[in-house]
Short mmCIF file of C-alpha atoms in Angstrom, two decimals:
data_model
loop_
_atom_site.label_atom_id
_atom_site.label_comp_id
_atom_site.label_asym_id
_atom_site.label_seq_id
_atom_site.Cartn_x
_atom_site.Cartn_y
_atom_site.Cartn_z
CA MET A 1 2.41 -10.59 -30.19
CA GLU A 2 6.24 -10.95 -29.45
CA GLY A 3 7.31 -12.28 -32.11
CA VAL A 4 6.15 -9.60 -34.62
CA ILE A 5 7.28 -7.35 -32.94
CA CYS A 6 10.61 -8.35 -32.93
CA GLU A 7 11.24 -8.88 -36.38
CA ALA A 8 9.85 -5.41 -36.66
CA VAL A 9 12.40 -4.30 -34.13
CA ASN A 10 15.17 -6.09 -36.05
CA TYR A 11 14.60 -5.30 -39.32
CA HIS A 12 13.92 -1.42 -38.78
CA TRP A 13 17.05 -0.93 -36.28
CA ARG A 14 18.34 1.06 -38.37
CA LEU A 15 15.94 3.54 -39.60
CA SER A 16 14.63 5.99 -37.57
CA LYS A 17 14.45 7.02 -33.90
CA CYS A 18 11.55 8.37 -33.89
CA ARG A 19 10.23 4.69 -35.54
CA ILE A 20 12.04 3.14 -32.80
CA SER A 21 9.88 5.78 -29.76
CA ARG A 22 6.25 5.24 -31.85
CA ILE A 23 7.09 0.97 -31.50
CA LEU A 24 8.47 0.98 -27.84
CA ALA A 25 5.57 3.41 -27.29
CA PHE A 26 3.07 0.82 -28.07
CA CYS A 27 5.08 -2.06 -25.26
CA THR A 28 4.04 0.61 -22.73
CA ILE A 29 0.79 2.29 -23.65
CA SER A 30 -1.02 -0.16 -24.99
CA GLU A 31 -3.39 -3.08 -23.10
CA ASN A 32 -1.51 -5.39 -25.77
CA GLY A 33 1.83 -3.87 -25.31
CA ASP A 34 4.31 -6.01 -23.95
CA LEU A 35 6.50 -4.48 -20.92
CA GLU A 36 9.34 -6.70 -21.32
CA TYR A 37 10.17 -6.66 -23.74
CA ALA A 38 9.32 -2.51 -24.42
CA ARG A 39 12.70 -3.09 -21.60
CA ARG A 40 14.30 -4.74 -23.54
CA ILE A 41 14.27 -2.77 -26.57
CA PHE A 42 14.65 -0.18 -24.30
CA ASP A 43 18.04 -1.01 -23.45
CA ARG A 44 19.07 -1.17 -26.71
CA ILE A 45 18.63 2.56 -27.72
CA GLN A 46 21.95 4.43 -27.65
CA MET A 47 20.74 7.11 -27.01
CA PRO A 48 16.96 7.22 -25.52
CA THR A 49 14.76 10.98 -26.32
CA ILE A 50 13.19 12.48 -23.37
CA PHE A 51 10.37 11.32 -25.50
CA ASN A 52 11.67 7.46 -24.79
CA TRP A 53 12.09 7.21 -21.28
CA ASN A 54 9.06 9.29 -19.93
CA ALA A 55 6.81 5.63 -22.21
CA MET A 56 8.85 3.07 -19.65
CA ILE A 57 8.48 5.25 -16.48
CA LYS A 58 5.32 5.29 -18.13
CA GLY A 59 4.49 1.88 -19.01
CA TYR A 60 5.23 0.22 -15.97
CA LEU A 61 2.40 2.96 -14.06
CA ARG A 62 -0.13 0.28 -15.45
CA SER A 63 1.99 -2.35 -14.05
CA ALA A 64 1.64 -4.68 -10.42
CA ARG A 65 4.44 -2.84 -9.83
CA PRO A 66 4.77 0.53 -10.30
CA GLN A 67 7.05 2.40 -8.57
CA LEU A 68 9.39 0.56 -10.13
CA GLY A 69 9.09 4.09 -12.36
CA LEU A 70 11.02 5.58 -10.44
CA SER A 71 13.77 3.70 -10.86
CA ILE A 72 14.05 4.42 -14.50
CA PHE A 73 13.81 8.14 -13.62
CA ALA A 74 16.92 7.52 -11.43
CA GLN A 75 18.64 5.98 -14.66
CA MET A 76 17.74 8.31 -16.43
CA ARG A 77 18.75 11.43 -14.31
CA ALA A 78 22.46 9.31 -13.86
CA GLU A 79 22.56 9.98 -17.30
CA LEU A 80 21.79 13.57 -17.14
CA VAL A 81 18.49 13.96 -19.13
CA LEU A 82 17.43 16.20 -18.63
CA PRO A 83 13.03 15.94 -17.72
CA ASN A 84 10.17 18.00 -19.12
CA MET A 85 7.33 18.87 -17.66
CA HIS A 86 5.20 15.64 -19.06
CA THR A 87 8.52 13.36 -17.19
CA PHE A 88 6.59 14.24 -13.63
CA PRO A 89 3.24 13.16 -13.69
CA PHE A 90 4.25 10.53 -15.13
CA ALA A 91 7.29 10.02 -11.36
CA ILE A 92 5.33 11.87 -9.13
CA LYS A 93 1.94 9.11 -10.34
CA ALA A 94 5.15 6.68 -9.48
CA CYS A 95 6.22 7.03 -6.31
CA ASP A 96 4.97 4.78 -3.62
CA GLY A 97 5.49 6.38 -0.04
CA LEU A 98 5.99 9.52 1.90
CA ASN A 99 10.12 9.76 1.10
CA SER A 100 10.94 9.22 -2.29
CA LEU A 101 7.83 11.43 -3.66
CA ALA A 102 9.34 14.49 -1.56
CA GLN A 103 12.90 13.96 -3.17
CA ILE A 104 10.49 14.39 -6.51
CA HIS A 105 9.22 16.95 -5.20
CA GLY A 106 12.64 17.98 -4.45
CA GLN A 107 13.80 17.45 -7.18
CA VAL A 108 10.43 18.82 -9.51
CA VAL A 109 11.86 22.43 -7.69
CA LYS A 110 15.56 22.30 -8.34
CA PHE A 111 14.30 21.86 -12.33
CA GLY A 112 11.94 25.15 -12.08
CA PHE A 113 8.29 23.19 -12.58
CA ASP A 114 7.03 24.07 -9.34
CA LEU A 115 5.53 27.14 -11.29
CA ASP A 116 3.43 24.36 -13.69
CA VAL A 117 -0.32 23.49 -12.55
CA TYR A 118 -0.21 20.82 -13.83
CA VAL A 119 2.99 19.77 -12.25
CA VAL A 120 1.65 20.83 -9.16
CA SER A 121 -1.91 19.03 -9.51
CA SER A 122 -0.44 16.01 -9.62
CA LEU A 123 1.39 16.22 -6.26
CA ILE A 124 -1.49 17.72 -4.13
CA LYS A 125 -2.92 14.92 -5.39
CA MET A 126 -0.32 11.93 -4.28
CA TYR A 127 0.19 14.23 -1.02
CA SER A 128 -3.46 13.82 -0.24
CA LYS A 129 -3.48 9.82 -0.09
CA ARG A 130 -0.55 9.43 2.45
CA ASP A 131 -0.09 13.78 4.47
CA VAL A 132 -2.87 15.63 3.54
CA GLY A 133 -1.59 17.91 6.06
CA VAL A 134 1.50 18.51 3.08
CA ALA A 135 -0.97 18.91 0.69
CA ARG A 136 -2.29 22.13 1.84
CA GLN A 137 1.11 24.09 2.27
CA VAL A 138 1.32 23.12 -1.57
CA PHE A 139 -1.61 24.13 -2.18
CA ASP A 140 -1.14 26.99 -0.75
CA LYS A 141 2.43 28.11 -2.24
CA SER A 142 1.35 27.30 -5.98
CA PRO A 143 0.90 30.94 -7.47
CA ASN A 144 -1.11 29.18 -10.44
CA LYS A 145 -4.00 26.29 -9.06
CA ASN A 146 -6.98 24.14 -11.18
CA ILE A 147 -9.45 22.39 -10.72
CA VAL A 148 -7.84 18.98 -10.61
CA SER A 149 -5.41 20.98 -8.22
CA TRP A 150 -8.97 22.44 -6.19
CA THR A 151 -10.34 19.44 -6.56
CA SER A 152 -7.36 16.48 -4.93
CA LEU A 153 -7.93 19.19 -1.70
CA ILE A 154 -11.04 17.60 -1.76
CA SER A 155 -10.82 14.73 -1.97
CA GLY A 156 -7.67 14.73 0.17
CA TYR A 157 -9.49 15.96 3.04
CA CYS A 158 -12.38 13.53 2.57
CA VAL A 159 -10.55 10.61 2.87
CA GLN A 160 -8.81 11.81 6.55
CA GLY A 161 -12.61 12.03 6.89
CA GLN A 162 -12.07 15.88 7.34
CA VAL A 163 -15.27 16.47 6.20
CA ILE A 164 -15.64 19.62 7.02
CA GLU A 165 -12.00 21.09 5.93
CA ALA A 166 -13.72 19.72 2.57
CA ARG A 167 -16.87 21.22 2.37
CA LYS A 168 -14.48 24.92 3.02
CA VAL A 169 -12.22 24.18 0.10
CA PHE A 170 -15.33 24.01 -2.02
CA ASP A 171 -16.70 26.22 -0.23
CA GLU A 172 -13.88 28.99 -1.98
CA MET A 173 -13.86 27.72 -5.39
CA PRO A 174 -13.23 30.30 -7.34
CA GLU A 175 -15.44 27.26 -10.03
CA ARG A 176 -16.26 23.84 -9.98
CA SER A 177 -17.39 21.56 -12.77
CA ASP A 178 -19.20 18.62 -12.88
CA VAL A 179 -15.69 16.32 -11.22
CA SER A 180 -15.35 19.03 -8.59
CA TRP A 181 -19.39 18.23 -7.22
CA SER A 182 -19.32 14.60 -7.62
CA ALA A 183 -15.20 14.12 -4.64
CA MET A 184 -17.53 16.37 -2.84
CA ILE A 185 -20.69 14.64 -2.47
CA SER A 186 -18.74 11.26 -2.64
CA GLY A 187 -17.22 12.35 0.44
CA TYR A 188 -20.23 12.89 2.07
CA VAL A 189 -21.42 9.66 2.01
CA GLN A 190 -17.61 7.94 1.85
CA ASN A 191 -17.95 9.45 5.97
CA LYS A 192 -21.17 8.46 5.72
CA CYS A 193 -22.73 12.11 6.00
CA HIS A 194 -25.36 10.94 3.62
CA THR A 195 -28.85 13.93 4.55
CA GLU A 196 -25.28 16.29 3.54
CA ALA A 197 -24.69 14.33 0.20
CA ILE A 198 -28.60 15.66 -0.55
CA GLU A 199 -28.77 18.71 0.42
CA LEU A 200 -25.82 19.88 -2.63
CA PHE A 201 -27.11 17.12 -4.53
CA ARG A 202 -30.71 19.55 -4.89
CA GLU A 203 -27.70 22.74 -4.54
CA LEU A 204 -26.18 21.15 -7.61
CA LYS A 205 -29.15 20.44 -9.69
CA GLU A 206 -30.56 24.62 -8.66
CA LYS A 207 -27.96 26.45 -8.28
CA ALA A 208 -24.91 24.93 -10.01
CA HIS A 209 -27.03 24.60 -14.26
CA LEU A 210 -24.86 21.71 -14.01
CA ARG A 211 -26.18 18.50 -15.61
CA PRO A 212 -26.13 14.92 -12.81
CA THR A 213 -22.99 12.40 -13.80
CA ARG A 214 -22.92 8.87 -13.76
CA SER A 215 -20.73 9.11 -11.03
CA VAL A 216 -22.21 12.02 -8.56
CA LEU A 217 -26.18 9.72 -9.15
CA VAL A 218 -24.96 6.75 -8.09
CA SER A 219 -23.56 8.25 -4.66
CA VAL A 220 -26.82 10.64 -4.13
CA LEU A 221 -28.16 7.30 -5.37
CA ASN A 222 -25.78 5.54 -2.17
CA ALA A 223 -26.50 8.40 0.88
CA CYS A 224 -30.16 7.95 -0.72
CA ALA A 225 -29.84 3.80 0.37
CA GLY A 226 -27.94 4.89 3.65
CA LEU A 227 -30.48 7.51 5.08
CA GLY A 228 -33.95 5.72 3.57
CA ALA A 229 -34.96 8.03 1.44
CA SER A 230 -37.16 6.50 -1.43
CA GLU A 231 -38.25 10.33 -2.55
CA GLU A 232 -35.21 11.44 -3.10
CA GLY A 233 -34.21 8.42 -4.83
CA ARG A 234 -37.29 7.43 -6.73
CA TRP A 235 -36.36 11.56 -9.03
CA VAL A 236 -32.97 10.17 -9.63
CA HIS A 237 -33.96 6.32 -10.96
CA SER A 238 -36.41 9.23 -12.85
CA TYR A 239 -34.26 11.65 -13.80
CA ILE A 240 -31.56 8.72 -14.59
CA ASP A 241 -34.48 7.43 -17.14
CA ASP A 242 -35.76 11.03 -18.87
CA ASN A 243 -31.80 11.30 -19.73
CA GLY A 244 -30.90 8.84 -21.14
CA PHE A 245 -28.25 6.43 -18.92
CA GLU A 246 -27.80 2.80 -18.93
CA TYR A 247 -28.04 0.73 -16.29
CA ARG A 248 -24.23 0.02 -16.77
CA PRO A 249 -23.40 -2.18 -13.73
CA LYS A 250 -22.82 0.76 -11.43
CA LEU A 251 -25.32 2.66 -10.99
CA GLY A 252 -27.64 -0.02 -12.05
CA THR A 253 -26.12 -1.67 -8.37
CA ALA A 254 -27.12 0.87 -6.84
CA LEU A 255 -30.02 1.71 -7.70
CA VAL A 256 -30.52 -2.15 -6.84
CA ASP A 257 -28.53 -1.38 -3.83
CA PHE A 258 -30.91 1.72 -2.79
CA TYR A 259 -34.07 -0.85 -3.60
CA VAL A 260 -32.95 -2.62 -1.07
CA LYS A 261 -32.02 -0.65 1.79
CA CYS A 262 -35.44 1.05 1.15
CA GLY A 263 -37.72 -2.35 1.48
CA CYS A 264 -39.14 -2.15 -1.99
CA VAL A 265 -37.31 -5.41 -3.60
CA GLU A 266 -39.91 -5.53 -6.83
CA SER A 267 -38.44 -2.72 -7.51
CA ALA A 268 -34.65 -3.60 -6.94
CA ARG A 269 -36.10 -6.79 -8.91
CA GLN A 270 -36.84 -4.60 -12.76
CA VAL A 271 -33.60 -2.28 -12.24
CA PHE A 272 -30.95 -5.82 -12.30
CA ASP A 273 -33.46 -6.95 -14.69
CA LYS A 274 -32.72 -4.77 -17.65
CA MET A 275 -29.47 -3.94 -16.58
CA PRO A 276 -27.92 -4.72 -20.35
CA VAL A 277 -24.71 -5.75 -18.36
CA LYS A 278 -24.24 -7.52 -15.67
CA ASP A 279 -20.60 -8.20 -13.63
CA VAL A 280 -20.40 -10.19 -10.34
CA MET A 281 -20.51 -7.21 -8.42
CA ALA A 282 -24.46 -6.45 -9.31
CA TRP A 283 -24.93 -9.89 -8.46
CA SER A 284 -23.68 -9.90 -5.58
CA GLY A 285 -26.26 -6.48 -5.08
CA ILE A 286 -29.39 -8.42 -6.24
CA ILE A 287 -28.37 -11.07 -3.88
CA VAL A 288 -27.22 -9.46 -0.73
CA GLY A 289 -30.66 -7.11 -1.14
CA LEU A 290 -33.25 -10.65 -1.56
CA SER A 291 -31.62 -11.71 1.44
CA ILE A 292 -31.84 -9.25 4.06
CA ASN A 293 -36.10 -8.16 2.69
CA GLY A 294 -36.28 -12.29 3.72
CA HIS A 295 -36.37 -13.58 -0.29
CA SER A 296 -34.12 -16.76 0.67
CA ASP A 297 -35.86 -18.87 -2.17
CA SER A 298 -36.04 -15.63 -4.50
CA ALA A 299 -32.07 -14.85 -3.32
CA LEU A 300 -30.62 -18.58 -4.51
CA THR A 301 -32.48 -18.85 -7.59
CA LEU A 302 -31.02 -15.85 -8.92
CA PHE A 303 -27.54 -16.98 -7.16
CA ALA A 304 -28.54 -20.00 -9.55
CA GLU A 305 -28.97 -18.56 -12.39
CA MET A 306 -25.80 -16.44 -12.18
CA GLU A 307 -23.34 -19.42 -12.23
CA ARG A 308 -25.52 -20.51 -15.48
CA SER A 309 -24.07 -17.34 -17.00
CA LYS A 310 -20.02 -18.00 -16.05
CA THR A 311 -21.03 -15.10 -14.33
CA LYS A 312 -17.70 -16.26 -10.78
CA PRO A 313 -18.91 -14.74 -7.79
CA ASN A 314 -16.54 -13.75 -5.18
CA ALA A 315 -16.78 -13.13 -1.13
CA ILE A 316 -19.69 -11.10 -1.11
CA THR A 317 -22.05 -12.77 -3.28
CA PHE A 318 -21.59 -15.85 -0.43
CA ILE A 319 -22.02 -13.61 2.07
CA GLY A 320 -25.25 -12.83 0.00
CA VAL A 321 -25.81 -16.57 -0.18
CA LEU A 322 -24.88 -17.84 3.14
CA SER A 323 -27.24 -14.86 5.27
CA ALA A 324 -30.09 -16.19 2.45
CA CYS A 325 -29.39 -19.97 4.29
CA ASN A 326 -29.74 -18.17 6.80
CA HIS A 327 -33.21 -16.48 7.14
CA GLY A 328 -34.82 -19.53 5.34
CA GLY A 329 -32.89 -21.85 8.47
CA LEU A 330 -31.62 -23.94 5.85
CA VAL A 331 -28.77 -25.14 7.36
CA ASP A 332 -27.16 -28.01 5.53
CA LYS A 333 -28.34 -25.50 2.02
CA GLY A 334 -24.99 -23.36 4.06
CA TRP A 335 -22.78 -25.70 4.81
CA ASP A 336 -22.74 -27.34 1.27
CA TYR A 337 -22.44 -23.86 -0.18
CA PHE A 338 -19.93 -22.72 2.83
CA LYS A 339 -17.82 -25.55 1.04
CA VAL A 340 -18.24 -24.98 -1.87
CA MET A 341 -16.87 -21.27 -1.69
CA SER A 342 -13.31 -22.40 -0.86
CA ASN A 343 -13.23 -25.89 -3.03
CA VAL A 344 -14.64 -25.16 -6.61
CA TYR A 345 -14.96 -21.33 -6.62
CA GLY A 346 -10.79 -20.60 -4.53
CA ILE A 347 -12.12 -18.17 -1.67
CA SER A 348 -10.86 -18.35 1.73
CA PRO A 349 -13.59 -17.42 4.04
CA SER A 350 -13.52 -14.51 6.08
CA ILE A 351 -14.21 -13.69 9.51
CA GLU A 352 -17.88 -11.94 8.13
CA HIS A 353 -18.46 -15.30 6.47
CA TYR A 354 -17.42 -17.35 9.62
CA GLY A 355 -20.34 -15.64 10.69
CA CYS A 356 -22.82 -16.41 9.23
CA MET A 357 -22.05 -19.40 9.59
CA VAL A 358 -21.97 -18.81 13.36
CA ASP A 359 -25.51 -16.76 13.14
CA LEU A 360 -26.93 -20.26 10.98
CA LEU A 361 -26.25 -22.68 13.37
CA GLY A 362 -26.95 -20.53 16.36
CA ARG A 363 -30.08 -19.80 16.15
CA ALA A 364 -31.38 -23.51 14.42
CA GLY A 365 -30.07 -24.11 18.09
CA ARG A 366 -26.51 -26.16 17.29
CA VAL A 367 -24.92 -24.01 19.40
CA ALA A 368 -21.63 -27.15 20.12
CA ASP A 369 -21.80 -26.83 16.18
CA ALA A 370 -21.10 -23.37 16.46
CA GLU A 371 -18.70 -22.68 19.08
CA GLN A 372 -17.39 -26.10 17.09
CA LEU A 373 -16.60 -23.84 14.18
CA ILE A 374 -14.99 -21.04 16.16
CA ASN A 375 -12.54 -22.93 17.76
CA SER A 376 -11.79 -23.60 13.89
CA MET A 377 -11.41 -20.58 12.91
CA PRO A 378 -8.01 -19.69 11.97
CA MET A 379 -8.64 -15.63 12.53
CA ARG A 380 -9.14 -14.59 16.14
CA PRO A 381 -13.36 -14.75 16.65
CA ASP A 382 -14.80 -10.50 16.91
CA GLY A 383 -17.60 -9.68 19.16
CA VAL A 384 -20.11 -9.80 16.16
CA ILE A 385 -19.29 -14.38 16.23
CA TRP A 386 -19.09 -14.47 19.96
CA GLY A 387 -22.37 -12.27 19.96
CA ALA A 388 -23.86 -14.77 16.95
CA LEU A 389 -23.37 -17.10 18.55
CA LEU A 390 -24.91 -15.80 21.84
CA THR A 391 -28.13 -14.88 20.12
CA GLY A 392 -28.08 -18.09 19.82
CA CYS A 393 -27.73 -19.32 22.97
CA LEU A 394 -30.00 -16.79 23.84
CA ILE A 395 -33.26 -17.99 21.53
CA HIS A 396 -32.94 -21.33 23.17
CA GLY A 397 -32.19 -21.47 26.21
CA HIS A 398 -28.22 -22.52 27.02
CA VAL A 399 -27.88 -20.17 29.96
CA GLU A 400 -24.09 -21.77 30.99
CA LEU A 401 -23.08 -20.89 27.54
CA GLY A 402 -24.47 -18.19 26.71
CA GLU A 403 -22.99 -16.95 30.13
CA ARG A 404 -19.87 -18.36 29.50
CA VAL A 405 -19.53 -16.37 26.07
CA GLY A 406 -21.54 -13.39 27.37
CA ARG A 407 -18.62 -12.66 29.82
CA ARG A 408 -15.29 -13.26 27.49
CA LEU A 409 -18.14 -10.73 24.56
CA ILE A 410 -17.78 -8.24 26.96
CA GLU A 411 -13.98 -8.92 28.14
CA LEU A 412 -12.88 -8.70 24.33
CA GLU A 413 -16.01 -5.50 23.82
CA PRO A 414 -15.98 -3.60 27.47
CA HIS A 415 -16.71 -0.40 26.23
CA HIS A 416 -19.83 -1.65 23.02
CA SER A 417 -22.79 -1.38 25.15
CA GLY A 418 -24.94 -4.20 23.31
CA ARG A 419 -23.12 -6.90 24.35
CA TYR A 420 -24.61 -5.64 27.81
CA VAL A 421 -27.95 -5.63 27.32
CA LEU A 422 -27.48 -9.34 25.10
CA LEU A 423 -26.82 -10.92 27.93
CA ALA A 424 -29.12 -9.08 30.44
CA ASN A 425 -31.71 -10.50 28.45
CA MET A 426 -31.00 -13.79 28.58
CA TYR A 427 -30.22 -13.93 31.83
CA ALA A 428 -33.75 -12.34 32.47
CA SER A 429 -35.67 -14.89 29.93
CA MET A 430 -33.59 -17.28 31.73
CA GLY A 431 -35.33 -15.22 35.81
CA ARG A 432 -32.18 -15.18 36.50
CA TRP A 433 -32.50 -11.75 38.32
CA GLU A 434 -29.74 -12.23 39.99
CA GLY A 435 -26.88 -12.03 36.42
CA VAL A 436 -29.11 -8.77 35.59
CA VAL A 437 -28.47 -6.73 38.43
CA SER A 438 -24.92 -7.48 38.18
CA VAL A 439 -24.76 -6.04 34.47
CA ARG A 440 -26.05 -3.52 35.61
CA LYS A 441 -23.84 -3.12 38.06
CA MET A 442 -20.85 -3.56 35.50
CA MET A 443 -22.01 -0.88 33.04
CA ARG A 444 -22.69 1.90 36.13
CA GLU A 445 -18.81 0.82 37.30
CA ARG A 446 -17.48 1.28 33.23
CA ARG A 447 -19.88 3.88 32.95
CA VAL A 448 -20.87 2.42 29.76
CA THR A 449 -24.54 3.66 28.99
CA ALA A 450 -26.92 2.26 26.84
CA VAL A 451 -27.54 3.54 23.30
CA PRO A 452 -30.69 4.33 21.89
CA GLY A 453 -32.23 3.37 19.28
CA CYS A 454 -33.07 5.53 16.31
CA SER A 455 -34.95 5.91 13.39
CA PHE A 456 -35.66 7.30 10.34
CA ILE A 457 -38.96 8.66 8.69
CA GLU A 458 -38.65 10.63 5.31
CA ILE A 459 -41.90 13.63 4.78
CA THR A 460 -42.31 14.93 1.73
CA GLY A 461 -38.88 14.98 0.61
CA VAL A 462 -37.15 15.64 4.60
CA VAL A 463 -35.92 12.93 6.24
CA HIS A 464 -37.08 13.25 10.14
CA ARG A 465 -34.67 11.13 12.17
CA PHE A 466 -36.50 10.34 16.32
CA LEU A 467 -33.98 8.48 19.30
CA VAL A 468 -35.21 7.82 22.83
CA ASP A 469 -37.43 10.10 25.08
CA ASP A 470 -35.67 12.43 23.25
CA LYS A 471 -37.40 15.57 22.26
CA SER A 472 -35.37 18.19 20.08
CA HIS A 473 -37.71 17.57 16.72
CA PRO A 474 -38.71 21.22 16.71
CA LYS A 475 -42.07 18.45 16.29
CA SER A 476 -41.59 17.11 19.13
CA ALA A 477 -44.92 18.46 21.10
CA ASP A 478 -47.30 17.58 18.49
CA VAL A 479 -46.13 14.30 17.88
CA PHE A 480 -45.83 13.92 22.10
CA LYS A 481 -49.64 14.90 21.98
CA MET A 482 -50.49 12.47 18.89
CA LEU A 483 -49.21 9.35 20.84
CA ASN A 484 -50.95 10.59 24.14
CA ASP A 485 -55.11 10.60 21.81
CA LEU A 486 -53.79 7.79 20.60
CA HIS A 487 -53.27 5.63 24.31
CA LYS A 488 -56.44 7.28 25.56
CA GLU A 489 -57.85 6.74 22.59
CA VAL A 490 -57.13 2.57 22.66
CA ILE A 491 -57.97 2.75 26.86
CA SER A 492 -61.16 4.55 26.10
CA SER A 493 -61.93 1.21 23.06
CA ASN A 494 -61.59 -0.77 25.98
CA TYR A 495 -58.32 -3.08 24.96
CA GLU A 496 -56.12 -4.75 26.99
CA THR A 497 -53.44 -2.79 26.18
CA MET A 498 -48.75 -3.83 28.02
CA MET A 499 -46.47 -1.39 28.54
CA VAL A 500 -43.32 -3.50 28.46
CA GLN A 501 -39.59 -1.52 30.38
CA PRO A 502 -36.48 -2.13 28.84
CA ILE A 503 -34.26 -4.26 30.47
CA LEU A 504 -32.00 -1.69 30.77
CA SER A 505 -32.80 1.48 29.21
#
């Protein structure tokens, strides 16, 4: 490719700058272009036009070092070439920090492009990724705001976790596009506000009269998966089928993830099988999903199919594979896959992979091997790692090691109530009630309270959340009355009942 371009450049070098510009544009913009060769062409142009400068800045945006576009911009200004409205959006995208962005912002104001809606939108979008407060200032000062400006600010607030501010901006928008709705719904999902995401999606269906885009459907499915809202998720699935959406990788994977998190493994597998193109995320999604639902053999069978399909697994895939071995108690296979991951596929084990192996070994009773693996880790073990080992000690009665690990775990995460509960449960299982009392005392002294368990249930499309001893639900009186009636019925039927009190309430 380079030889052909070289001959063309040498032959046409003396011809019009227009032809040279076309060659330069091909090198910088086309997927088949060569950016280094484009730079050599550019350096031979005696008087580059603004189109040539812009092409080079834009070209570096798709490189591994987009900030090099700023050096082109600096060179352009040094040669007293005036930027135009197309220059600044490229230069803004090339900024790698607030300092460089502020400098380009100054140039925008200097040359009077602070009134250009596209330039301002680019500024707001870039500032939102770094300092949403500054982005808001730019937004407020701009007399010309388009949907891109509003949407960029919404996304910025969501990235910073300020979903309430994002929703205020969304509600103030004079008009909304499908991208705006998608930004707010996906922002809710990113911040675990799944209920709000589903409610906004319902508003989109009922009031906005917009056709949900593929990205909106993906976000809503993620929200349904997070809540276990099976009815809403199935409606989305029906909408996808009725409106001719293909199960492309992102949408298909979102459907698979939704179904496996709702425990509907067969539906997840049906969606996966219908996907015309399966990328690594699709394969990983179904393998992880089968693993967490206890279908270890199916997960490992699918992994073998994935290898035969020549799709290279990634780190997430192996979390699913190791989890499948864990659920199936397949210690030797787990070790084999753990080695294959690095030796065959060049994937360095992360702390999550070590966690899977420690849990696998601990649950199999090989706590000494698990501790040895922890000591060989290249990174510092976290609470999840030590917690997995403590669970193994609890299951198999390794009191001495469990006590040592439990104490270390509590010192590592002194405000994590679950760590105290786990250690107390181990003491209780051994009949060491003085240990339970000691853990209780430690919790009181450190003012650590046990986090109550919670559950969700979906009824006619509405997700209800219940906590332990929670009476805030509007139907709580009816719920407790029914429980009491059931309790009386059990007693009247002469069944033996046993009330088990939690060790730590």
